[in-house]
Coordinates of C-alpha atoms in Angstrom, one line a residue:
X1 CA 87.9 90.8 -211.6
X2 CA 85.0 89.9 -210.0
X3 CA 82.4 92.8 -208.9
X4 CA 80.3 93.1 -205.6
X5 CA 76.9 94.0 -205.7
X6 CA 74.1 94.0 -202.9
X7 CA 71.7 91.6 -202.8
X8 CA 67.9 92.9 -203.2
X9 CA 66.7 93.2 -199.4
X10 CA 63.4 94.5 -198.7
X11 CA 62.9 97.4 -196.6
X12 CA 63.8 97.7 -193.0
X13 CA 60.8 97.7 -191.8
X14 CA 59.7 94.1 -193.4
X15 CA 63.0 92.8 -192.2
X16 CA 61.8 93.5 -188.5
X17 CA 58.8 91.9 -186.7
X18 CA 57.1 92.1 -183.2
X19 CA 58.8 94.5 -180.9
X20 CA 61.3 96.0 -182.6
X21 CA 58.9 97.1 -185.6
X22 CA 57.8 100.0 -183.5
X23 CA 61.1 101.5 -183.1
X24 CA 62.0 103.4 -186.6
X25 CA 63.6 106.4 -184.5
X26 CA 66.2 104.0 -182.7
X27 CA 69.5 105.6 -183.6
X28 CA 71.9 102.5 -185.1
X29 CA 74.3 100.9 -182.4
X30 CA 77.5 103.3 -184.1
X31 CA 75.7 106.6 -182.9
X32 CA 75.5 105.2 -179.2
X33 CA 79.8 104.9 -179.5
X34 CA 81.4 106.8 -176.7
X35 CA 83.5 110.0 -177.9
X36 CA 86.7 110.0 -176.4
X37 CA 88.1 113.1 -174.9
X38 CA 91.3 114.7 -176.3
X39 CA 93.1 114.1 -173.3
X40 CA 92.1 110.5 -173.8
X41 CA 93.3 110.0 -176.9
X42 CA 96.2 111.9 -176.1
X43 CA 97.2 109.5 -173.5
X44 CA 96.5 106.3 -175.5
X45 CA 98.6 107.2 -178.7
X46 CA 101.4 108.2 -175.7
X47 CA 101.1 104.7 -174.5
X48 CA 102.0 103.3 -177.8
X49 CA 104.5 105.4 -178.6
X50 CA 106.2 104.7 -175.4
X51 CA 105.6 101.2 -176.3
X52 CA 108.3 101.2 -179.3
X53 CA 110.7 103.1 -177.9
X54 CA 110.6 100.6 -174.9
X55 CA 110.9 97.7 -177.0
X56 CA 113.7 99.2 -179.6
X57 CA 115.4 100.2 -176.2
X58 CA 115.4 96.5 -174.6
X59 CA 115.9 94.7 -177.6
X60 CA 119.3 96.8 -178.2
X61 CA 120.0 95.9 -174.1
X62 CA 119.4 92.2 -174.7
X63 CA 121.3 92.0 -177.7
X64 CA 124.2 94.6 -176.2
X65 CA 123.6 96.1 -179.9
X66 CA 121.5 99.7 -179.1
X67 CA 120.9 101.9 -181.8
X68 CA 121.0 105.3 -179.8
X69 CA 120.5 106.2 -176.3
X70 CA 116.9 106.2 -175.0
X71 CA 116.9 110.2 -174.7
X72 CA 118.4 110.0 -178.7
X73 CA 115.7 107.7 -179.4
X74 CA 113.0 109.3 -177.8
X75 CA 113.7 112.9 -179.2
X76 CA 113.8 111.7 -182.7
X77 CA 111.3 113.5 -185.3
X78 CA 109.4 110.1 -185.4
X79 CA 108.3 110.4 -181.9
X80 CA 105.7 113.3 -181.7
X81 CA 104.6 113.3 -178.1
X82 CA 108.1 113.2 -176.7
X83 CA 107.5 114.5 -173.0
X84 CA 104.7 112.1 -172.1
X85 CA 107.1 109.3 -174.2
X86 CA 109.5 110.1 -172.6
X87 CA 108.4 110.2 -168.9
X88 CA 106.3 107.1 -169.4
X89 CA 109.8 105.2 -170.8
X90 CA 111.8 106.2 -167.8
X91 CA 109.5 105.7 -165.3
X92 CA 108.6 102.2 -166.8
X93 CA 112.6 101.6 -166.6
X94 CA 112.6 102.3 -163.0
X95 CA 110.1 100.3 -162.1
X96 CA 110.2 97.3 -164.4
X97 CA 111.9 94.8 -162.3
X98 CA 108.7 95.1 -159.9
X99 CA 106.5 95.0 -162.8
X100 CA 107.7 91.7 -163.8
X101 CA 107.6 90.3 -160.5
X102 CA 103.9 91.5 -160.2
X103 CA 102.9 90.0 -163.8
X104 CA 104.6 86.4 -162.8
X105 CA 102.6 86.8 -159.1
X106 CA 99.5 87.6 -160.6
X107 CA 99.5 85.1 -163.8
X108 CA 97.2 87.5 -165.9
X109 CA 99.0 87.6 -169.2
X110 CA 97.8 85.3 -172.3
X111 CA 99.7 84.2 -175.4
X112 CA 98.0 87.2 -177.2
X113 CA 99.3 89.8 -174.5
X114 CA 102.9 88.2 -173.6
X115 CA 103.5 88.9 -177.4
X116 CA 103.2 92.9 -176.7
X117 CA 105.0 93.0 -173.0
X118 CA 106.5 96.5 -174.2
X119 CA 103.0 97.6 -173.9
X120 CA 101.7 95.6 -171.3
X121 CA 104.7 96.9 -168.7
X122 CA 103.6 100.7 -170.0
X123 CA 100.2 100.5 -168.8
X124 CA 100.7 98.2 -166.1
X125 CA 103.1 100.8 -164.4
X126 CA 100.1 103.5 -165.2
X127 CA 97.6 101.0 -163.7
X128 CA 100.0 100.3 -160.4
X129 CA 102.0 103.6 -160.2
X130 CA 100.5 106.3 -162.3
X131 CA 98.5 109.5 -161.6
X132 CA 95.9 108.4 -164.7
X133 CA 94.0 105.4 -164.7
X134 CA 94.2 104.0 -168.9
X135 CA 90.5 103.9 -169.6
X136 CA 90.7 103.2 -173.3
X137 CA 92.3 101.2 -175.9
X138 CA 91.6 96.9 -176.0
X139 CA 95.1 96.3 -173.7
X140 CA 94.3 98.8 -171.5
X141 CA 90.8 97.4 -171.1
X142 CA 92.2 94.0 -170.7
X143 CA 94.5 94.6 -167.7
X144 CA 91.9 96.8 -166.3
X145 CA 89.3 94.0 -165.9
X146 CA 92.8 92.2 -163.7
X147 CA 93.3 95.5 -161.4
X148 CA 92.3 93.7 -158.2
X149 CA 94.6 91.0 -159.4
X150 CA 97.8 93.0 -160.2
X151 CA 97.1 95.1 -156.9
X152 CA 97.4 91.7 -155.2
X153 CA 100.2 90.8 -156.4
X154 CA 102.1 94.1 -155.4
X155 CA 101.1 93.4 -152.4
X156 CA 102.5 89.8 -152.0
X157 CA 105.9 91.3 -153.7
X158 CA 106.0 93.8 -150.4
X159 CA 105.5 90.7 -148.2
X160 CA 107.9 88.3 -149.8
X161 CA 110.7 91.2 -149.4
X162 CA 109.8 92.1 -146.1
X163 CA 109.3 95.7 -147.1
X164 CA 106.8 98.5 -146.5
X165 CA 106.6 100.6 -149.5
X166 CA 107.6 100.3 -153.2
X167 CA 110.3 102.5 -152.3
X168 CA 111.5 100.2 -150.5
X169 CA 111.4 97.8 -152.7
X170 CA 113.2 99.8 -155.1
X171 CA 115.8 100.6 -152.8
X172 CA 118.4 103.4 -153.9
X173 CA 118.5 102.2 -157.9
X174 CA 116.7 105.9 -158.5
X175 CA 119.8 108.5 -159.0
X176 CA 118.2 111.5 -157.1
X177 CA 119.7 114.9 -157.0
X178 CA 121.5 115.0 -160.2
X179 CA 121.9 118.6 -161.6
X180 CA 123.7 119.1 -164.4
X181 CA 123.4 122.3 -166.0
X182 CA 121.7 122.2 -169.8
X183 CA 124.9 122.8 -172.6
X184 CA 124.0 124.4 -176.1
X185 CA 126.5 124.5 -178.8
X186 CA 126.0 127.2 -180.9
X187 CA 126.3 126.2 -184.6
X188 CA 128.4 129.0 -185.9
X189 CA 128.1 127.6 -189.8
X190 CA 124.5 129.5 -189.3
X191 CA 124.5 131.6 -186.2
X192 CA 127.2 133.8 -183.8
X193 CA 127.5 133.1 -180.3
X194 CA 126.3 136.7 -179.1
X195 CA 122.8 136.5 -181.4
X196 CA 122.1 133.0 -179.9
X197 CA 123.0 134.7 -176.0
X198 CA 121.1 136.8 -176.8
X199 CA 118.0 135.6 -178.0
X200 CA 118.1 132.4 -175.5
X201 CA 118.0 135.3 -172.9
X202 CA 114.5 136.1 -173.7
X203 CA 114.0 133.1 -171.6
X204 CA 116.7 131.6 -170.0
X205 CA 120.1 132.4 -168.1
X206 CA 122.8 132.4 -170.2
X207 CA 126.4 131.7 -169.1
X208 CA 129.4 131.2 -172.3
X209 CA 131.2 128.6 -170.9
X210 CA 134.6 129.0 -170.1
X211 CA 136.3 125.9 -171.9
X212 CA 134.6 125.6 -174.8
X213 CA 133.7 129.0 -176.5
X214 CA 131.0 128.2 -178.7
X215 CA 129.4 126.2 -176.0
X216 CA 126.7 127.8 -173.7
X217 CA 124.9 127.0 -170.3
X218 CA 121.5 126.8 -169.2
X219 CA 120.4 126.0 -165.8
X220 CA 119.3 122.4 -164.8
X221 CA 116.1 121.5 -166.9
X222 CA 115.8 123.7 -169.2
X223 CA 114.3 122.3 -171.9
X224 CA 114.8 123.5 -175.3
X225 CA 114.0 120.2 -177.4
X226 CA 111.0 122.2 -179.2
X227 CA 112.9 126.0 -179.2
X228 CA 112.9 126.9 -182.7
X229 CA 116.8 127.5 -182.5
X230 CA 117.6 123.7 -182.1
X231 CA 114.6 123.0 -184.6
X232 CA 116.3 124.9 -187.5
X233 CA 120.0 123.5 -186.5
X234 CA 121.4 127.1 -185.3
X235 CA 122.3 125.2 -181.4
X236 CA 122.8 121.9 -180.9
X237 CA 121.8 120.1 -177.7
X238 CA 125.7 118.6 -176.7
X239 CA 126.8 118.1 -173.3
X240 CA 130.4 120.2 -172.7
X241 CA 132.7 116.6 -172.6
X242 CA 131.7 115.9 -176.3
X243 CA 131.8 119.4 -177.3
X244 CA 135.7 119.3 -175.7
X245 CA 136.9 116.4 -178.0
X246 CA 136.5 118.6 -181.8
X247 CA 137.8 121.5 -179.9
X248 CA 141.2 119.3 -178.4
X249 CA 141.7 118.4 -182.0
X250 CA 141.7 122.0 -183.1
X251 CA 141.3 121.3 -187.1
X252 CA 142.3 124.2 -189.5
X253 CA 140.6 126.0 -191.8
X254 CA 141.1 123.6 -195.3
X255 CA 142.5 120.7 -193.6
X256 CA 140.9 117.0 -194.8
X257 CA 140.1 115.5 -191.3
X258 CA 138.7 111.3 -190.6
X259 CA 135.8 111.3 -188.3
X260 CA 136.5 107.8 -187.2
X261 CA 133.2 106.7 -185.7
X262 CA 130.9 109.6 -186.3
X263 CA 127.5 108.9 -185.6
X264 CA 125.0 110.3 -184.5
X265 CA 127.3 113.2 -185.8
X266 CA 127.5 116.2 -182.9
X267 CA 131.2 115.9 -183.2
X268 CA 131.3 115.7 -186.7
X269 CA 129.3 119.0 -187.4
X270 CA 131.6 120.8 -184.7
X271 CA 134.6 119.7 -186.7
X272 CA 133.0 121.0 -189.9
X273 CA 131.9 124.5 -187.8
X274 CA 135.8 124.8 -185.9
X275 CA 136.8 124.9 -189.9
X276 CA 134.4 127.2 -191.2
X277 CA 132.7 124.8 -193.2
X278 CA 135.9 124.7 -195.2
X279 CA 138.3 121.8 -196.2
X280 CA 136.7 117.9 -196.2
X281 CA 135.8 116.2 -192.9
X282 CA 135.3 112.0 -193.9
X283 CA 132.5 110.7 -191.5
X284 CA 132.6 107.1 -191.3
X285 CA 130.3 105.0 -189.5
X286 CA 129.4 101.5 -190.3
X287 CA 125.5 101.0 -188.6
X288 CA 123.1 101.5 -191.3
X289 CA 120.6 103.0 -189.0
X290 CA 123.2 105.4 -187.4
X291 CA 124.3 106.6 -190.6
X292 CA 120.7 107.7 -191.6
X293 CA 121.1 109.5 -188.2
X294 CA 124.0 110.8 -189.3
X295 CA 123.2 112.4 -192.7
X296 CA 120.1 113.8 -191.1
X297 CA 122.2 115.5 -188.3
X298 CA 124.3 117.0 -191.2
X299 CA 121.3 118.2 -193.4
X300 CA 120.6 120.1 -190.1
X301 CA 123.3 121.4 -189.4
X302 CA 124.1 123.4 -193.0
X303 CA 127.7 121.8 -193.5
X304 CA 128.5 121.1 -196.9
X305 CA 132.2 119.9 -196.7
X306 CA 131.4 116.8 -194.6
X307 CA 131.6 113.2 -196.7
X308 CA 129.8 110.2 -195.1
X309 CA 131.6 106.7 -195.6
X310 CA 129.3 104.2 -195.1
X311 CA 131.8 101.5 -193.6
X312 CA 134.3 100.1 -191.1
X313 CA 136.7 102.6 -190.1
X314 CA 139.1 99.6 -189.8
X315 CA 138.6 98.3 -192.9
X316 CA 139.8 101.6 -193.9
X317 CA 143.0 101.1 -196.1
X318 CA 145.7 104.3 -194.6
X319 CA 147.6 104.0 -197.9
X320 CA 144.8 104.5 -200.2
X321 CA 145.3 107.5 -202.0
X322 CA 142.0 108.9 -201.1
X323 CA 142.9 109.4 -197.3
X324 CA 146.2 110.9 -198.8
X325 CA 145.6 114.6 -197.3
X326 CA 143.9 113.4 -193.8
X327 CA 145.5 115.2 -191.6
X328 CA 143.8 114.8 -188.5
X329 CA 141.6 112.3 -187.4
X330 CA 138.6 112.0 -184.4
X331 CA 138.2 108.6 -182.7
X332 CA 135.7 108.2 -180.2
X333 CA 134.9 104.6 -180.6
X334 CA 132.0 102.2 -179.3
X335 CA 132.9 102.4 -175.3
X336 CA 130.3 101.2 -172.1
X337 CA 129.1 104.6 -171.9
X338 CA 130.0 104.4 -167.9
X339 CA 130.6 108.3 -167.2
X340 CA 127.1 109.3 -168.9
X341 CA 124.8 106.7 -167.8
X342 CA 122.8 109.0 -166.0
X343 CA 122.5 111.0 -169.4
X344 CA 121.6 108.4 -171.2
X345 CA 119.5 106.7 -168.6
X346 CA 121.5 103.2 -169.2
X347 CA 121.5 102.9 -165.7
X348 CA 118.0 101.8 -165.8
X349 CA 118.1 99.1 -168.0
X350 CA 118.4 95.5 -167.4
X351 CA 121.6 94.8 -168.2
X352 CA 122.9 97.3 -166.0
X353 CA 121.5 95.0 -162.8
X354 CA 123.9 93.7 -160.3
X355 CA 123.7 90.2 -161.7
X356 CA 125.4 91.5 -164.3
X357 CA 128.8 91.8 -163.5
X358 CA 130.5 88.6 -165.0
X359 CA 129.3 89.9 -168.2
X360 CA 130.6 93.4 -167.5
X361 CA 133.4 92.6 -167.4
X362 CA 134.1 90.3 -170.0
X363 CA 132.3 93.5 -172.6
X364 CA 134.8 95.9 -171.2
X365 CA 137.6 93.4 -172.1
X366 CA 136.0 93.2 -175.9
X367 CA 135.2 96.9 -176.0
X368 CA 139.0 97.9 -174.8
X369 CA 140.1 95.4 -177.4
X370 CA 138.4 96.7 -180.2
X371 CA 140.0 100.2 -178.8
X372 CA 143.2 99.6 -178.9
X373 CA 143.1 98.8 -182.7
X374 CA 141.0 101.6 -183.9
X375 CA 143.4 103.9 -182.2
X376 CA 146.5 102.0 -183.8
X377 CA 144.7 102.3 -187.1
X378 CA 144.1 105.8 -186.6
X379 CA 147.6 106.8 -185.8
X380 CA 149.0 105.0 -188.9
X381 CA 147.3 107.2 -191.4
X382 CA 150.8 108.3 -193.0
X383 CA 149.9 112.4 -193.4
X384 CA 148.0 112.2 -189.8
X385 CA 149.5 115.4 -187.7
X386 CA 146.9 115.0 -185.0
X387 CA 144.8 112.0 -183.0
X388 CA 142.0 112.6 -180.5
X389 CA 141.1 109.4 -178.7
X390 CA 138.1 110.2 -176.7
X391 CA 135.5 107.8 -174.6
X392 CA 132.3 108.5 -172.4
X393 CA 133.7 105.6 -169.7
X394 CA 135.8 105.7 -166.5
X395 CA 137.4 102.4 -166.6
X396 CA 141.0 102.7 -166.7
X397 CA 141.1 99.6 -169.1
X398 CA 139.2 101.9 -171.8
X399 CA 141.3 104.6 -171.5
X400 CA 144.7 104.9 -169.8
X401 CA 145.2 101.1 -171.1
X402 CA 144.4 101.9 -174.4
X403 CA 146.7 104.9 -174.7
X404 CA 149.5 102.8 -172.7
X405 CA 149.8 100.1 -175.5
X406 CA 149.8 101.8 -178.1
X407 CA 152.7 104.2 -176.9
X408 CA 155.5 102.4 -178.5
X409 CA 153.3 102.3 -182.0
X410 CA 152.8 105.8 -181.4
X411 CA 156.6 107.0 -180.7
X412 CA 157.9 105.1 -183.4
X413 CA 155.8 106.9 -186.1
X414 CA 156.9 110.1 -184.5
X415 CA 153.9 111.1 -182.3
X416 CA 153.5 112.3 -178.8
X417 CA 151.4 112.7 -176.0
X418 CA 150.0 116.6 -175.9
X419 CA 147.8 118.3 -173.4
X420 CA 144.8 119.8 -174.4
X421 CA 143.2 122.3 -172.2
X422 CA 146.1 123.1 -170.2
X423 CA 143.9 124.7 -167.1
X424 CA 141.8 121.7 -167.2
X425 CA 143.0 120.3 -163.4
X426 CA 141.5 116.6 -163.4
X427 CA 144.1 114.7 -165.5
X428 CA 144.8 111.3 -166.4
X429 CA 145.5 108.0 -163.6
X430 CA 148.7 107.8 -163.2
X431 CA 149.9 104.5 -164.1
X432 CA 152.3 105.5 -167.1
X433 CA 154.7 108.6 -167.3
X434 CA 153.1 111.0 -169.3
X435 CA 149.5 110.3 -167.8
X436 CA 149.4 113.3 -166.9
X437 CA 149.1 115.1 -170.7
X438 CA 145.8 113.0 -170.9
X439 CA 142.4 114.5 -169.6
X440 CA 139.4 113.2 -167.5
X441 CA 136.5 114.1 -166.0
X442 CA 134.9 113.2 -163.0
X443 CA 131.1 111.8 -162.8
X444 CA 130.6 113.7 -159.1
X445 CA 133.1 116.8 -160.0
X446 CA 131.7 117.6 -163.8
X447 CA 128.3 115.5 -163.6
X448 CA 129.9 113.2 -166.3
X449 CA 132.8 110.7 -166.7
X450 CA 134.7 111.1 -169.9
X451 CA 138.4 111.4 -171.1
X452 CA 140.4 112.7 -174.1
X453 CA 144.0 112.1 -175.4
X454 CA 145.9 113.8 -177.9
X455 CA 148.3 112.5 -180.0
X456 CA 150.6 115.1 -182.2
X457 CA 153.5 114.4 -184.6
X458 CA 156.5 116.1 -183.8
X459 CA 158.9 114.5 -186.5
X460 CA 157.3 115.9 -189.5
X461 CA 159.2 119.1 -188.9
X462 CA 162.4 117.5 -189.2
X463 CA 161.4 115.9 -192.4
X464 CA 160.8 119.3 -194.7
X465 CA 163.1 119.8 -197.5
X466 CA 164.8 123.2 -196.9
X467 CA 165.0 125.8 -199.4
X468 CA 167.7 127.7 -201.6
X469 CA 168.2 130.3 -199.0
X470 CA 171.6 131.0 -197.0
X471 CA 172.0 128.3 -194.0
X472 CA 171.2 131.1 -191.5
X473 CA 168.0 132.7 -193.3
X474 CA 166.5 129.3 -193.7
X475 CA 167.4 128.0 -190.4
X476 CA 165.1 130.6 -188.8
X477 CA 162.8 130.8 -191.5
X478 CA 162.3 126.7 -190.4
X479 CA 162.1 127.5 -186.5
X480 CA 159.4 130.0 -187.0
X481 CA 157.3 127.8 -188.9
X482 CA 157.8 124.8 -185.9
X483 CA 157.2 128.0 -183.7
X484 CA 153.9 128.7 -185.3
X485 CA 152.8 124.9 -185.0
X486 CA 153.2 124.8 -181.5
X487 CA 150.2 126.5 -180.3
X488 CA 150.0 127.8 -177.0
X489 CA 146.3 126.0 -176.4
X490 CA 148.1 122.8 -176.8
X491 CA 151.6 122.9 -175.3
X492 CA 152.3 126.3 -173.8
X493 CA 155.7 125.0 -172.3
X494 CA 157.1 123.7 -175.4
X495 CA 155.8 127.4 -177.1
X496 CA 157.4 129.7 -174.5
X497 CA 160.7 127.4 -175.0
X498 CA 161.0 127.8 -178.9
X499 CA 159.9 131.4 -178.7
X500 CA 162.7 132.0 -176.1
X501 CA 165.3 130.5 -178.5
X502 CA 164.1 131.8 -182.0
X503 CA 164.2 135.7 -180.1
X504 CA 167.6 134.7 -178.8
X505 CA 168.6 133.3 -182.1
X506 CA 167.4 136.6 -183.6
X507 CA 169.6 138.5 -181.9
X508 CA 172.5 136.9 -182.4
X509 CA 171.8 137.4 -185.8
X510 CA 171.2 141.0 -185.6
X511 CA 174.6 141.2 -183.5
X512 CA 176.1 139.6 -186.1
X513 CA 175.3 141.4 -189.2
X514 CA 175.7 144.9 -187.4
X515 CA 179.3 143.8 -186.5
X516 CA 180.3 143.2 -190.3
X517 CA 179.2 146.2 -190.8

């Protein structure tokens, strides 16, 4: 390899003549670089980081393929500034359709610069909208230099819509005035419910919620990404819709359960803490980027009976001997996401505009397609007891019209429509009998649109072998077992009628044997 070595130079004094000669205490030009301030700094690594969570985010809208909601994305450990991220993203979002129209007015952009629009449309909304003016950084610089321009342009936008104000010009796109209270899960595989109340009361106000018990609520804004609790994976943030769909499975203790679609995993963890961390939950999930998402969300949570199956859930085979034991299974397939997209902020991306629509429509059509197999698939598992089919939309052709066709599928393999959370009052449309066993909520009413159905077998009973005991004896000894099953959290009319009839068959029998006597 060859080696560098310095040429012989003479001293620095014989390389300079004339006027500079008489300068030796000149300090060299890297001592006269400006320091930046903290703040500075701060605000320039911000920028950037902003910049690739913008362009993850719009690449995934473009391509209808995105990894994680912008709030998922954002509060991941690779993002280390995540307020000022996070504010700069969503602010950007609001504003970028005016952005646009102020870069094509104002022509500033090169071939260099068009190449890195995530980052041109952060500072540009800084530069335009912001309370800080960018003062470092070479892009930052560069759109500086065009202020005048870009103001002028903003200015001719106002004009060509005939409004006032950017406001204006925004119109009502902005969702103002939604509070939703903050929900915490409490992970009980590492914490109880009372130690987390109360050491969130040191300082917060703490209600237990009164659907969900190991779910807890915050007021509005309360922020608890950094809190050491969610940090070490003793509370989860979870909103109370997906906390309801693990809980309206209701998994026991042992049982092998099929987490369908798992990713990021908050459902899957509250399977694996409803069971005690006991039994086998499968969590399959076939994006390679969610499933590292995944298996970090497990490592956090402490759960050690949860598999992850790197796959298609479809491509699942029911028969195969290692699904033998499933016994419940947790479907909460890919759905448009149209009850939480003030949660997850899509409402501020581009595909969400009102030009849109055609397309809308024609991915609902897809989505509810690919629905309505998964939850066939699911319910054909042959040792399956129980089926949640749950979605964050409120289009009745993702939910109700998913659960409609497969009805016949489902009664002929001996399931049925149950109702989870009895006292819950908003219930399904009703466009089928037995819509009303299904569960929604409302985006106004509960700050979020979602919707659960159960599905529970009700011919396995009838299939047991009976025992060697006298007809009688064995006959009750079978209805309290199917009296047992039917728990009163599920079907509290179908509980109260079996209990009636085994007491009644109970005395009879007691009438019975003291008469032969």
């Amino acid at each position: 390899m060859a080696r560098r070595h310095k040429p012989n130079t003479p001293p620095a004094k014989q390389r300079f003549s004339g006027a500079e000669s008489h300068k030796p205490n000149t300090p060299p030009p890297a001592a006269t670089k400006k320091q930046f301030t903290a703040a500075e700094r701060s605000a320039l690594y911000a920028r950037r980081e902003a910049a690739n969570v913008l362009r993850t985010v719009l690449r995934g809208d473009a391509e209808r393929r995105a990894v994680a909601s912008i709030k998922s994305i954002v509060f991941s450990p690779s993002v280390r500034n995540k307020r000022a991220t996070f504010a700069l993203v969503c602010e950007t979002l609001k504003h970028l359709s005016v952005i646009k129209d102020v870069l094509e007015i104002a022509n500033v952009l090169n071939s260099k610069w068009k190449r890195q629009e995530p980052l041109v449309y952060i500072i540009c909304y800084d530069i335009l909208f912001g309370k800080d003016t960018p003062s470092i950084g070479d892009a930052e610089k560069f759109l500086m230099r065009r202020k005048d321009a870009l103001l002028s342009g903003l200015a001719t936008l106002l004009v060509r819509k005939k409004v006032k104000s950017v406001e204006q010009l925004m119109g009502v796109s902005q969702l103002n005035g939604h509070l939703k209270p903050r929900y915490v899960r409490v992970n009980t595989l590492k914490m109880d419910v009372d130690s987390a109340v109360q050491e969130l009361e040191k300082h917060y106000t703490v209600q237990k919620d009164e659907t969900v018990p190991d779910l807890l609520v915050l007021p509005p804004g309360s922020d608890l990404h950094a809190h050491r609790l969610v940090a070490n994976g003793r509370i989860f943030l979870q909103g109370k819709a997906s906390s309801m769909v693990a809980a309206a499975l209701q998994p026991e203790a042992g049982w092998e359960v099929l987490d369908a679609c798992s990713a990021p995993g908050n459902k899957t963890i509250h399977l694996a803490a409803l069971m005690e961390g006991q039994g086998k939950i499968i969590a399959c999930e076939l994006n390679e980027e969610r499933v590292k998402r995944l298996e970090d969300t497990i490592k956090l949570s402490g759960a050690s009976n949860i598999e992850v199956c790197h796959g298609d859930f479809l491509g699942l085979n029911p028969k195969d001997s290692s699904f033998a034991k499933v016994r419940a299974i947790l479907l909460d397939p890919s759905c448009s996401g149209s009850g939480t997209i003030t949660d997850r902020l899509d409402h501020l991306l581009p595909s969400h505009a009102a030009d849109n629509m055609n397309y809308d429509t024609m991915r609902l059509h897809k989505l509810a397609g690919f629905q309505k197999k998964a939850l066939a698939h699911a319910l054909s598992f042959p040792q399956v007891e129980r089926v949640v089919y749950s979605t964050c939309s409120i289009h009745q052709i993702e939910n109700e019209d998913v659960v409609s066709s497969v009805l016949p599928l489902a009664s002929s393999l001996g399931f049925k429509l149950a109702t989870p959370f009895p006292q819950w009052q908003r219930r399904g449309l009703p466009v089928f009998s037995g819509s009303e066993h299904l569960l929604r909520m409302d985006p106004v009413e509960d700050k979020e649109g979602f919707f659960i159905a159960l599905f529970v077998k009700t011919d396995k009973l009838d299939n047991q072998k009976s025992s060697e005991l006298p007809k009688r004896e064995c006959r009750g000894r079978r209805e309290e077992r199917r009296t047992m099953q039917l728990h009163p959290y599920l079907c509290p009319k179908m509980f109260r009628a079996w209990s009636n009839m085994l007491h009644r068959r109970r005395r009879r029998l007691a009438l019975s044997t003291s008469s032969e006597d």
